[in-house]
Amino acid sequence: MNVQTAAFNLVHDYPGGATALAPLLGKSASTLSHEVDPNYPTAKIGLADALKLTLLTKDRGILNAFALASHCMVLPLPSCPDGIDDDTFAGVTRMAREFAEVIGQISEVTADGAVTDNELRRVEGEASELMSAVQAVLVALRVRNEAAKPQSMREAR
């Protein structure tokens, strides 16, 4: 899916569509509809509005389409708010499990000597889960690192 289609789908799949979203951007529904409609090539949605729509709707379609066009992938970062106890060992266990799943998928998809598009997507999905697990452990370790420092040495937030 390309970025234009993703923007169109984001607006039109949202409950209330452009009518509900446009006022949040300070625009009319007609203007927003035209900005995301590929049939109106002179009207374009701006990056700031695309970001705001993504955050408001929690729809990562535009972000994923942009990443795909750039030969990248989106990896949501886990949150670990201050004051919340973490279980680093559970995170490491999840990381090991995800690594095993990546290896299992690679073994499965390469068994016949060829890798189809769907098989590649499955491996990429498992790899994404592994990277997310690694990031969760790193966040937990950063929280512990900050908590162990004297207040005067902690990073300003």
mmCIF file of C-alpha atoms in Angstrom:
data_model
loop_
_atom_site.group_PDB
_atom_site.id
_atom_site.type_symbol
_atom_site.label_atom_id
_atom_site.label_comp_id
_atom_site.label_asym_id
_atom_site.label_seq_id
_atom_site.Cartn_x
_atom_site.Cartn_y
_atom_site.Cartn_z
ATOM 1 C CA MET A 1 0.000 0.000 0.000
ATOM 2 C CA ASN A 2 1.332 3.452 -0.838
ATOM 3 C CA VAL A 3 1.296 6.466 1.476
ATOM 4 C CA GLN A 4 -1.549 8.196 -0.394
ATOM 5 C CA THR A 5 -3.788 5.120 -0.126
ATOM 6 C CA ALA A 6 -2.887 4.719 3.537
ATOM 7 C CA ALA A 7 -3.862 8.349 4.244
ATOM 8 C CA PHE A 8 -7.128 7.921 2.339
ATOM 9 C CA ASN A 9 -7.930 4.721 4.266
ATOM 10 C CA LEU A 10 -7.015 6.277 7.621
ATOM 11 C CA VAL A 11 -9.454 9.151 7.122
ATOM 12 C CA HIS A 12 -12.258 7.136 5.553
ATOM 13 C CA ASP A 13 -12.016 4.138 7.905
ATOM 14 C CA TYR A 14 -12.172 6.315 11.018
ATOM 15 C CA PRO A 15 -15.659 6.507 12.588
ATOM 16 C CA GLY A 16 -17.185 9.699 11.204
ATOM 17 C CA GLY A 17 -14.401 9.975 8.606
ATOM 18 C CA ALA A 18 -13.282 13.406 7.446
ATOM 19 C CA THR A 19 -16.254 15.024 9.177
ATOM 20 C CA ALA A 20 -14.989 13.837 12.573
ATOM 21 C CA LEU A 21 -11.262 14.364 11.966
ATOM 22 C CA ALA A 22 -11.131 17.644 10.028
ATOM 23 C CA PRO A 23 -12.123 19.946 12.928
ATOM 24 C CA LEU A 24 -9.290 18.467 15.005
ATOM 25 C CA LEU A 25 -6.899 19.735 12.324
ATOM 26 C CA GLY A 26 -8.641 23.091 11.945
ATOM 27 C CA LYS A 27 -9.885 22.187 8.451
ATOM 28 C CA SER A 28 -13.176 21.580 6.754
ATOM 29 C CA ALA A 29 -14.203 18.006 6.009
ATOM 30 C CA SER A 30 -14.097 18.799 2.297
ATOM 31 C CA THR A 31 -10.510 20.058 2.488
ATOM 32 C CA LEU A 32 -9.316 16.990 4.396
ATOM 33 C CA SER A 33 -11.165 14.665 2.018
ATOM 34 C CA HIS A 34 -9.502 16.322 -0.974
ATOM 35 C CA GLU A 35 -6.051 16.197 0.653
ATOM 36 C CA VAL A 36 -6.187 12.417 1.016
ATOM 37 C CA ASP A 37 -8.033 11.669 -2.231
ATOM 38 C CA PRO A 38 -5.685 10.565 -5.056
ATOM 39 C CA ASN A 39 -8.178 12.022 -7.558
ATOM 40 C CA TYR A 40 -7.206 15.526 -6.371
ATOM 41 C CA PRO A 41 -3.454 15.620 -7.084
ATOM 42 C CA THR A 42 -3.107 19.329 -6.305
ATOM 43 C CA ALA A 43 -4.397 18.902 -2.730
ATOM 44 C CA LYS A 44 -1.866 17.248 -0.449
ATOM 45 C CA ILE A 45 -1.857 16.433 3.232
ATOM 46 C CA GLY A 46 1.140 17.836 5.121
ATOM 47 C CA LEU A 47 3.514 15.860 7.301
ATOM 48 C CA ALA A 48 2.380 17.578 10.502
ATOM 49 C CA ASP A 49 -1.256 16.738 9.737
ATOM 50 C CA ALA A 50 -0.351 13.151 8.823
ATOM 51 C CA LEU A 51 1.433 12.800 12.166
ATOM 52 C CA LYS A 52 -1.486 14.338 14.066
ATOM 53 C CA LEU A 53 -3.962 12.003 12.318
ATOM 54 C CA THR A 54 -1.766 9.007 13.109
ATOM 55 C CA LEU A 55 -1.607 9.941 16.796
ATOM 56 C CA LEU A 56 -5.313 10.800 17.040
ATOM 57 C CA THR A 57 -6.538 7.632 15.336
ATOM 58 C CA LYS A 58 -3.773 5.304 16.552
ATOM 59 C CA ASP A 59 -3.687 4.046 12.949
ATOM 60 C CA ARG A 60 -0.114 3.384 11.807
ATOM 61 C CA GLY A 61 -1.069 2.862 8.156
ATOM 62 C CA ILE A 62 0.642 6.019 6.882
ATOM 63 C CA LEU A 63 3.727 5.301 8.984
ATOM 64 C CA ASN A 64 3.918 1.692 7.784
ATOM 65 C CA ALA A 65 3.445 2.699 4.133
ATOM 66 C CA PHE A 66 6.195 5.322 4.465
ATOM 67 C CA ALA A 67 8.507 2.775 6.101
ATOM 68 C CA LEU A 68 7.775 0.172 3.425
ATOM 69 C CA ALA A 69 8.504 2.671 0.650
ATOM 70 C CA SER A 70 11.821 3.392 2.406
ATOM 71 C CA HIS A 71 12.619 -0.322 2.765
ATOM 72 C CA CYS A 72 12.281 -0.074 6.535
ATOM 73 C CA MET A 73 9.914 -1.375 9.157
ATOM 74 C CA VAL A 74 8.085 0.197 12.049
ATOM 75 C CA LEU A 75 8.844 -1.143 15.486
ATOM 76 C CA PRO A 76 6.576 0.174 18.243
ATOM 77 C CA LEU A 77 8.599 0.857 21.358
ATOM 78 C CA PRO A 78 7.335 -0.569 24.629
ATOM 79 C CA SER A 79 6.569 1.833 27.409
ATOM 80 C CA CYS A 80 7.834 1.364 30.920
ATOM 81 C CA PRO A 81 6.666 4.355 32.935
ATOM 82 C CA ASP A 82 8.641 5.501 35.952
ATOM 83 C CA GLY A 83 7.394 4.021 39.185
ATOM 84 C CA ILE A 84 6.247 0.787 37.570
ATOM 85 C CA ASP A 85 8.110 -2.321 38.697
ATOM 86 C CA ASP A 86 9.471 -4.272 35.773
ATOM 87 C CA ASP A 87 10.376 -7.893 35.512
ATOM 88 C CA THR A 88 13.591 -7.899 33.516
ATOM 89 C CA PHE A 89 13.918 -11.663 33.755
ATOM 90 C CA ALA A 90 10.467 -12.128 32.209
ATOM 91 C CA GLY A 91 11.565 -9.796 29.408
ATOM 92 C CA VAL A 92 14.714 -11.818 28.805
ATOM 93 C CA THR A 93 12.606 -14.981 28.754
ATOM 94 C CA ARG A 94 10.297 -13.419 26.152
ATOM 95 C CA MET A 95 13.349 -12.353 24.143
ATOM 96 C CA ALA A 96 14.678 -15.932 24.125
ATOM 97 C CA ARG A 97 11.272 -17.291 23.104
ATOM 98 C CA GLU A 98 10.982 -14.774 20.260
ATOM 99 C CA PHE A 99 14.505 -15.652 19.081
ATOM 100 C CA ALA A 100 13.541 -19.336 19.010
ATOM 101 C CA GLU A 101 10.448 -18.462 16.962
ATOM 102 C CA VAL A 102 12.559 -16.523 14.436
ATOM 103 C CA ILE A 103 14.935 -19.480 14.072
ATOM 104 C CA GLY A 104 11.968 -21.856 13.718
ATOM 105 C CA GLN A 105 10.401 -19.722 10.984
ATOM 106 C CA ILE A 106 13.701 -19.421 9.103
ATOM 107 C CA SER A 107 14.185 -23.179 9.288
ATOM 108 C CA GLU A 108 10.644 -23.792 8.059
ATOM 109 C CA VAL A 109 10.658 -21.325 5.155
ATOM 110 C CA THR A 110 14.070 -22.352 3.831
ATOM 111 C CA ALA A 111 13.353 -26.097 3.936
ATOM 112 C CA ASP A 112 12.352 -26.254 0.253
ATOM 113 C CA GLY A 113 15.144 -23.953 -0.933
ATOM 114 C CA ALA A 114 12.837 -21.083 -1.930
ATOM 115 C CA VAL A 115 11.274 -18.288 0.090
ATOM 116 C CA THR A 116 7.881 -16.938 -0.995
ATOM 117 C CA ASP A 117 6.622 -13.426 -0.292
ATOM 118 C CA ASN A 118 4.287 -14.766 2.407
ATOM 119 C CA GLU A 119 7.085 -16.772 4.022
ATOM 120 C CA LEU A 120 9.339 -13.710 4.035
ATOM 121 C CA ARG A 121 6.558 -11.650 5.673
ATOM 122 C CA ARG A 122 6.175 -14.332 8.366
ATOM 123 C CA VAL A 123 9.902 -14.233 9.160
ATOM 124 C CA GLU A 124 9.856 -10.418 9.162
ATOM 125 C CA GLY A 125 6.894 -10.493 11.560
ATOM 126 C CA GLU A 126 8.706 -12.841 13.927
ATOM 127 C CA ALA A 127 11.861 -10.707 13.676
ATOM 128 C CA SER A 128 9.801 -7.638 14.549
ATOM 129 C CA GLU A 129 8.484 -9.408 17.653
ATOM 130 C CA LEU A 130 12.064 -10.280 18.634
ATOM 131 C CA MET A 131 13.207 -6.669 18.215
ATOM 132 C CA SER A 132 10.259 -5.494 20.287
ATOM 133 C CA ALA A 133 11.230 -7.932 23.054
ATOM 134 C CA VAL A 134 14.841 -6.687 22.952
ATOM 135 C CA GLN A 135 13.629 -3.073 23.169
ATOM 136 C CA ALA A 136 11.423 -3.933 26.162
ATOM 137 C CA VAL A 137 14.425 -5.361 28.019
ATOM 138 C CA LEU A 138 16.524 -2.306 27.141
ATOM 139 C CA VAL A 139 13.792 0.019 28.429
ATOM 140 C CA ALA A 140 13.585 -1.957 31.684
ATOM 141 C CA LEU A 141 17.369 -1.791 32.073
ATOM 142 C CA ARG A 142 17.396 1.962 31.384
ATOM 143 C CA VAL A 143 14.746 2.471 34.065
ATOM 144 C CA ARG A 144 16.815 0.470 36.553
ATOM 145 C CA ASN A 145 19.954 2.381 35.515
ATOM 146 C CA GLU A 146 18.297 5.761 36.101
ATOM 147 C CA ALA A 147 16.785 4.629 39.403
ATOM 148 C CA ALA A 148 20.215 3.596 40.694
ATOM 149 C CA LYS A 149 21.765 7.014 40.038
ATOM 150 C CA PRO A 150 21.733 9.858 42.545
ATOM 151 C CA GLN A 151 19.090 12.461 41.680
ATOM 152 C CA SER A 152 21.774 14.954 40.622
ATOM 153 C CA MET A 153 23.080 12.524 37.973
ATOM 154 C CA ARG A 154 19.742 11.554 36.439
ATOM 155 C CA GLU A 155 18.812 12.739 32.980
ATOM 156 C CA ALA A 156 16.445 15.695 32.878
ATOM 157 C CA ARG A 157 13.006 14.686 31.615
#
